[in-house]
Short mmCIF file of C-alpha atoms and ligand atoms in Angstrom, two decimals:
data_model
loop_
_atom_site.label_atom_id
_atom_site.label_comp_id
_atom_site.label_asym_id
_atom_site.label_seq_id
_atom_site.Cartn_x
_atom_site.Cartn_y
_atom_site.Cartn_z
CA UNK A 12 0.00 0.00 0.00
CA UNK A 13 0.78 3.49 -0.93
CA UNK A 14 1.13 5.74 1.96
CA UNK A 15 -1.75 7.82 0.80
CA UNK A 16 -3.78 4.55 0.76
CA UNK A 17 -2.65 3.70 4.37
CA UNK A 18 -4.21 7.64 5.27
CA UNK A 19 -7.09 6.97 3.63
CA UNK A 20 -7.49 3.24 5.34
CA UNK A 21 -6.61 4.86 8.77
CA UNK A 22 -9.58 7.53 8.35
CA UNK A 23 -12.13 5.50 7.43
CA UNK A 24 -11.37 3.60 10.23
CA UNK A 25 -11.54 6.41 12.65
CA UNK A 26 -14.57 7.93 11.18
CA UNK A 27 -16.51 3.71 11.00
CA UNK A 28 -15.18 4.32 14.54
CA UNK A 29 -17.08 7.52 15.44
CA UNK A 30 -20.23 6.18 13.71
CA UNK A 31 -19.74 2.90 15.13
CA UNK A 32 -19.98 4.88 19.41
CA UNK A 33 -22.25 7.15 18.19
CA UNK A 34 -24.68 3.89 16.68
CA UNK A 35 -23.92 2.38 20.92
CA UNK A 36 -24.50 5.01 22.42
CA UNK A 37 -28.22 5.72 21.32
CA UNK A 38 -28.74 1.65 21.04
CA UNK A 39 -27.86 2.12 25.25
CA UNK A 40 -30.38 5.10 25.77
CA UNK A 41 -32.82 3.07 23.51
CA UNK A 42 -32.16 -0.10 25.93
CA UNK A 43 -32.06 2.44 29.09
CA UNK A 44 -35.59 3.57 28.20
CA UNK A 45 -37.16 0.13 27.81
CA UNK A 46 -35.61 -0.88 31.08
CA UNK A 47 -37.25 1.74 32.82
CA UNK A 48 -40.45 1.77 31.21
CA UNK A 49 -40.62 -2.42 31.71
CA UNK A 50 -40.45 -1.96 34.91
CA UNK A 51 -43.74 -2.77 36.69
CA UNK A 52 -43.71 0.32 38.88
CA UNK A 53 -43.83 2.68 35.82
CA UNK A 54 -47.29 1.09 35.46
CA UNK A 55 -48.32 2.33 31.92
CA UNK A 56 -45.44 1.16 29.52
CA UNK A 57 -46.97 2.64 26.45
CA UNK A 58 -47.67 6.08 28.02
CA UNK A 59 -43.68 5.64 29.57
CA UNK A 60 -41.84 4.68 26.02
CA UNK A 61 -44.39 7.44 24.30
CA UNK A 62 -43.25 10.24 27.01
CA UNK A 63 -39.76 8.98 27.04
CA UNK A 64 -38.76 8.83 23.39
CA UNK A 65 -40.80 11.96 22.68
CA UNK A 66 -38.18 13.94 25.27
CA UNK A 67 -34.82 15.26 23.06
CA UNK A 68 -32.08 14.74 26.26
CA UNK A 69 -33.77 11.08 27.31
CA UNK A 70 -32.96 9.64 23.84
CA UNK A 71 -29.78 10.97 23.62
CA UNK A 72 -28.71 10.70 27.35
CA UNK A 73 -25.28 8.74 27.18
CA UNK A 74 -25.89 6.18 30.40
CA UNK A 75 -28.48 5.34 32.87
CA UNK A 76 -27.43 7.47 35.03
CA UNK A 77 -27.69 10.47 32.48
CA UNK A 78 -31.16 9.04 31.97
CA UNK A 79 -32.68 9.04 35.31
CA UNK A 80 -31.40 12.73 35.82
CA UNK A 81 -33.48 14.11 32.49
CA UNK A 82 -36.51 11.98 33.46
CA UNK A 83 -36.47 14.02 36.28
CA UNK A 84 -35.99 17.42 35.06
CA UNK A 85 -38.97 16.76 32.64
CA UNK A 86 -41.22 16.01 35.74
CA UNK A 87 -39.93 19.30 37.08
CA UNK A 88 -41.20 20.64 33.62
CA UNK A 89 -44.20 19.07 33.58
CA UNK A 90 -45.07 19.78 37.13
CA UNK A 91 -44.22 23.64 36.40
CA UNK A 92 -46.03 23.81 33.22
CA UNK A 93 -49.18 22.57 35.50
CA UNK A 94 -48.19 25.36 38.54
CA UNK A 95 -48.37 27.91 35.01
CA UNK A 96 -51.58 27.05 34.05
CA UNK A 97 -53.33 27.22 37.88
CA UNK A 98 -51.48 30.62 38.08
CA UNK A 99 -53.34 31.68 35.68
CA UNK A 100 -56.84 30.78 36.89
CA UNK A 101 -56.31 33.19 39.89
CA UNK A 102 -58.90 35.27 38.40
CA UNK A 103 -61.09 32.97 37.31
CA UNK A 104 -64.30 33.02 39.87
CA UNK A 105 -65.52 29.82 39.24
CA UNK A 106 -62.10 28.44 40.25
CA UNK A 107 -61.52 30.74 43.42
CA UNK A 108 -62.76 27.87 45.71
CA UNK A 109 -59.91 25.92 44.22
CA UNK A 110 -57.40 27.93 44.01
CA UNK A 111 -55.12 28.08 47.09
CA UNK A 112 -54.74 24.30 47.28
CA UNK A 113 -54.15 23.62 43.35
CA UNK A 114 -51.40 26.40 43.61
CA UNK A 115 -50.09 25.26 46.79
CA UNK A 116 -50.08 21.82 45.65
CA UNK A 117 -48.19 22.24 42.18
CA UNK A 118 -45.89 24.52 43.69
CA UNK A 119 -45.31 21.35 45.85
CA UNK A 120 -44.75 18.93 43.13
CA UNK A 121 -42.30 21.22 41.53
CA UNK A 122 -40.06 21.64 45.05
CA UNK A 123 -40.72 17.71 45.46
CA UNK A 124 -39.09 17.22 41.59
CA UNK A 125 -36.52 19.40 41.89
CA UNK A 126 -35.59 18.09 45.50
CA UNK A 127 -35.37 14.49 44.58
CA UNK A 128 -33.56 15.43 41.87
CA UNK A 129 -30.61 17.07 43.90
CA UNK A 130 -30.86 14.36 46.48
CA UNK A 131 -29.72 11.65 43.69
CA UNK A 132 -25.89 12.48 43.58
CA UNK A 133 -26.22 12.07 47.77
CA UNK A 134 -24.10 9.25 49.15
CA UNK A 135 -25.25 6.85 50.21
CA UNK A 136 -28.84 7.19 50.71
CA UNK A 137 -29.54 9.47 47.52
CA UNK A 138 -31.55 7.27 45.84
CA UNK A 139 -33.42 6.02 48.72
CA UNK A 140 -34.31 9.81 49.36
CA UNK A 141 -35.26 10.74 46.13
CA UNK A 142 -37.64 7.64 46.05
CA UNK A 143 -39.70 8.77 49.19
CA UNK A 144 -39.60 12.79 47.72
CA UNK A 145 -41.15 11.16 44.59
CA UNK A 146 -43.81 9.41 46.22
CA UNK A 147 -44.68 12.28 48.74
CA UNK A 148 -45.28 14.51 45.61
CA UNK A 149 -48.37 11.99 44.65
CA UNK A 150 -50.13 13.29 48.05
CA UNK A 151 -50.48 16.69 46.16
CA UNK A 152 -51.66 15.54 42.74
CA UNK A 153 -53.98 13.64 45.17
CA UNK A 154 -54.73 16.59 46.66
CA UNK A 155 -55.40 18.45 43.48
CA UNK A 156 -58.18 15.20 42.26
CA UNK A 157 -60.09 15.68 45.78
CA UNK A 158 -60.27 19.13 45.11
CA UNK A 159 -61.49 19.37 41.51
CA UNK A 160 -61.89 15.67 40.61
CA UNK A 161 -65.89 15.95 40.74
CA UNK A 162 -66.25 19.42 38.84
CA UNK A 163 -67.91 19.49 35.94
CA UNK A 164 -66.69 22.98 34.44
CA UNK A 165 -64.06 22.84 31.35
CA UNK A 166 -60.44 24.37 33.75
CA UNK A 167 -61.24 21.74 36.41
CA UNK A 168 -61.69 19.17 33.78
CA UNK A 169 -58.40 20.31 32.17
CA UNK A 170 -56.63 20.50 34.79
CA UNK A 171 -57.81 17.05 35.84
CA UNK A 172 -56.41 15.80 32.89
CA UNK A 173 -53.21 17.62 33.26
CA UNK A 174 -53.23 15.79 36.91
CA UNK A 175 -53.69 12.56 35.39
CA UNK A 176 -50.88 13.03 33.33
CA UNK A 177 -48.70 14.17 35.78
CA UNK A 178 -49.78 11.51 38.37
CA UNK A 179 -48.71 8.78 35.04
CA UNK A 180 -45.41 10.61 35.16
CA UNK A 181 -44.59 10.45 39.13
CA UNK A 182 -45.01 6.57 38.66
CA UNK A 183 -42.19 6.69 35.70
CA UNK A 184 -39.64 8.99 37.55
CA UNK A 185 -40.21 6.38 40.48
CA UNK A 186 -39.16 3.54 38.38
CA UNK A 187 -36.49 5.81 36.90
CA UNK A 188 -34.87 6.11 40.58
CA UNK A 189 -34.47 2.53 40.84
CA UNK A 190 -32.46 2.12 37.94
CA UNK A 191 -29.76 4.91 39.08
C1 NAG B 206 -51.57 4.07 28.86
O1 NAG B 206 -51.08 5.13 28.08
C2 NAG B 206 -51.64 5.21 26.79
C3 NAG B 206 -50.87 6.30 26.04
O2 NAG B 206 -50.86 7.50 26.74
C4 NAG B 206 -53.13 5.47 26.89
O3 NAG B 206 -53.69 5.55 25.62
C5 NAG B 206 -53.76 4.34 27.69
O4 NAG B 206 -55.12 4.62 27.88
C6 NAG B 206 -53.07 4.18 29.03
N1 NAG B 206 -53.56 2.98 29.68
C7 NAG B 206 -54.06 3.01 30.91
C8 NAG B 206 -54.48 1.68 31.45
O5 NAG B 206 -54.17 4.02 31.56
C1 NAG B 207 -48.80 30.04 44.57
O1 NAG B 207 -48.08 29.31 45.55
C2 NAG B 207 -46.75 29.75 45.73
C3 NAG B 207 -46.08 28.81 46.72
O2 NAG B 207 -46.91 28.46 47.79
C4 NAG B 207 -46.74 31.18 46.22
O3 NAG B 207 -45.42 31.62 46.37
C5 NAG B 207 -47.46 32.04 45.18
O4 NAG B 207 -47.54 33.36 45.67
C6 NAG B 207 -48.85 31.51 44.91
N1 NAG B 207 -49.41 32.22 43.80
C7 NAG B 207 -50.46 33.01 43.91
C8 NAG B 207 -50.83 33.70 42.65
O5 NAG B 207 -51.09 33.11 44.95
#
């Protein structure tokens, strides 16, 4: 071989190389996501693989560990995107009944979320932490169902649905945990 052949034998190896980690490293999220959302205490696997492969930084998180982290930050997301929306029914009068303990509650979820997530890196008990902050933050999406769960009017409804949602998303960031 020619020396220019050897260069050009030598880059395409490098750059099959490159492709080649690049190819592993999103088969490992892939197989990181399924392990999660197989697990039985994610309880909905469809709504799991659905949320999870719909979110940018889970599919391309490099390890489990990466994983677990941006599951959580997208229920600190989701649970601030829910605060948002009661914010904005503090002038609504049909909803001034509700009001105090749907904000107080999301607020909640959102401090419980970000909590558990800084707990994580914790040794030892990080994990075990995190776990009981996730679960505690279903008391206030409970919370939020007792308090609107038998309205009829469309923002209760809404944000009933929003609760359900979120409630489907506590139970994946609790099987997330487990996998850290
Ligand atoms: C599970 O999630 C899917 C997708 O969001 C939904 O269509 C289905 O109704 C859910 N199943 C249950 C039992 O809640
Ligand atoms: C909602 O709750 C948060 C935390 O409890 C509080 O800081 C905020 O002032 C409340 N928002 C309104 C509009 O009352």
């Amino acid at each position: 071989m020619t020396s220019s052949s050897n260069c050009f034998f030598l880059v395409s190896m490098v750059v099959s190389l490159l492709f080649f980690l690049e190819f592993t490293s999103t088969m490992a999220s892939t197989k990181d996501i399924y392990a999660i959302c197989n697990d039985p205490s994610a309880i909905n696997k469809t709504f799991c693989l659905q949320t999870l492969t719909a979110y940018p930084p889970a599919v391309s998180a490099k390890n489990m560990d990466e994983l677990v982290r941006v599951t959580l930050d997208l229920g600190t997301t989701l649970a601030k995107e829910r605060a948002g929306f009661v914010a904005g029914l503090k002038k609504e009068a049909t909803f001034k009944k509700y009001f105090e303990t749907c904000n107080d509650s999301y607020s909640q979820v959102v401090n419980y979320f970000e909590s558990a997530r800084s707990q994580i890196d914790e040794k030892p008990h990080g994990k075990d932490g995190a776990s009981l902050i996730i679960l505690e933050s279903s008391d206030y999406t409970q919370l939020v169902k007792d308090t609107i769960g038998k309205n009829t009017d469309k923002t209760s409804k809404r944000l009933m649905e929003m609760t359900l949602v979120m409630e489907d998303f506590i139970h994946i960031a609790f099987a997330a945990i487990n996998y850290y």
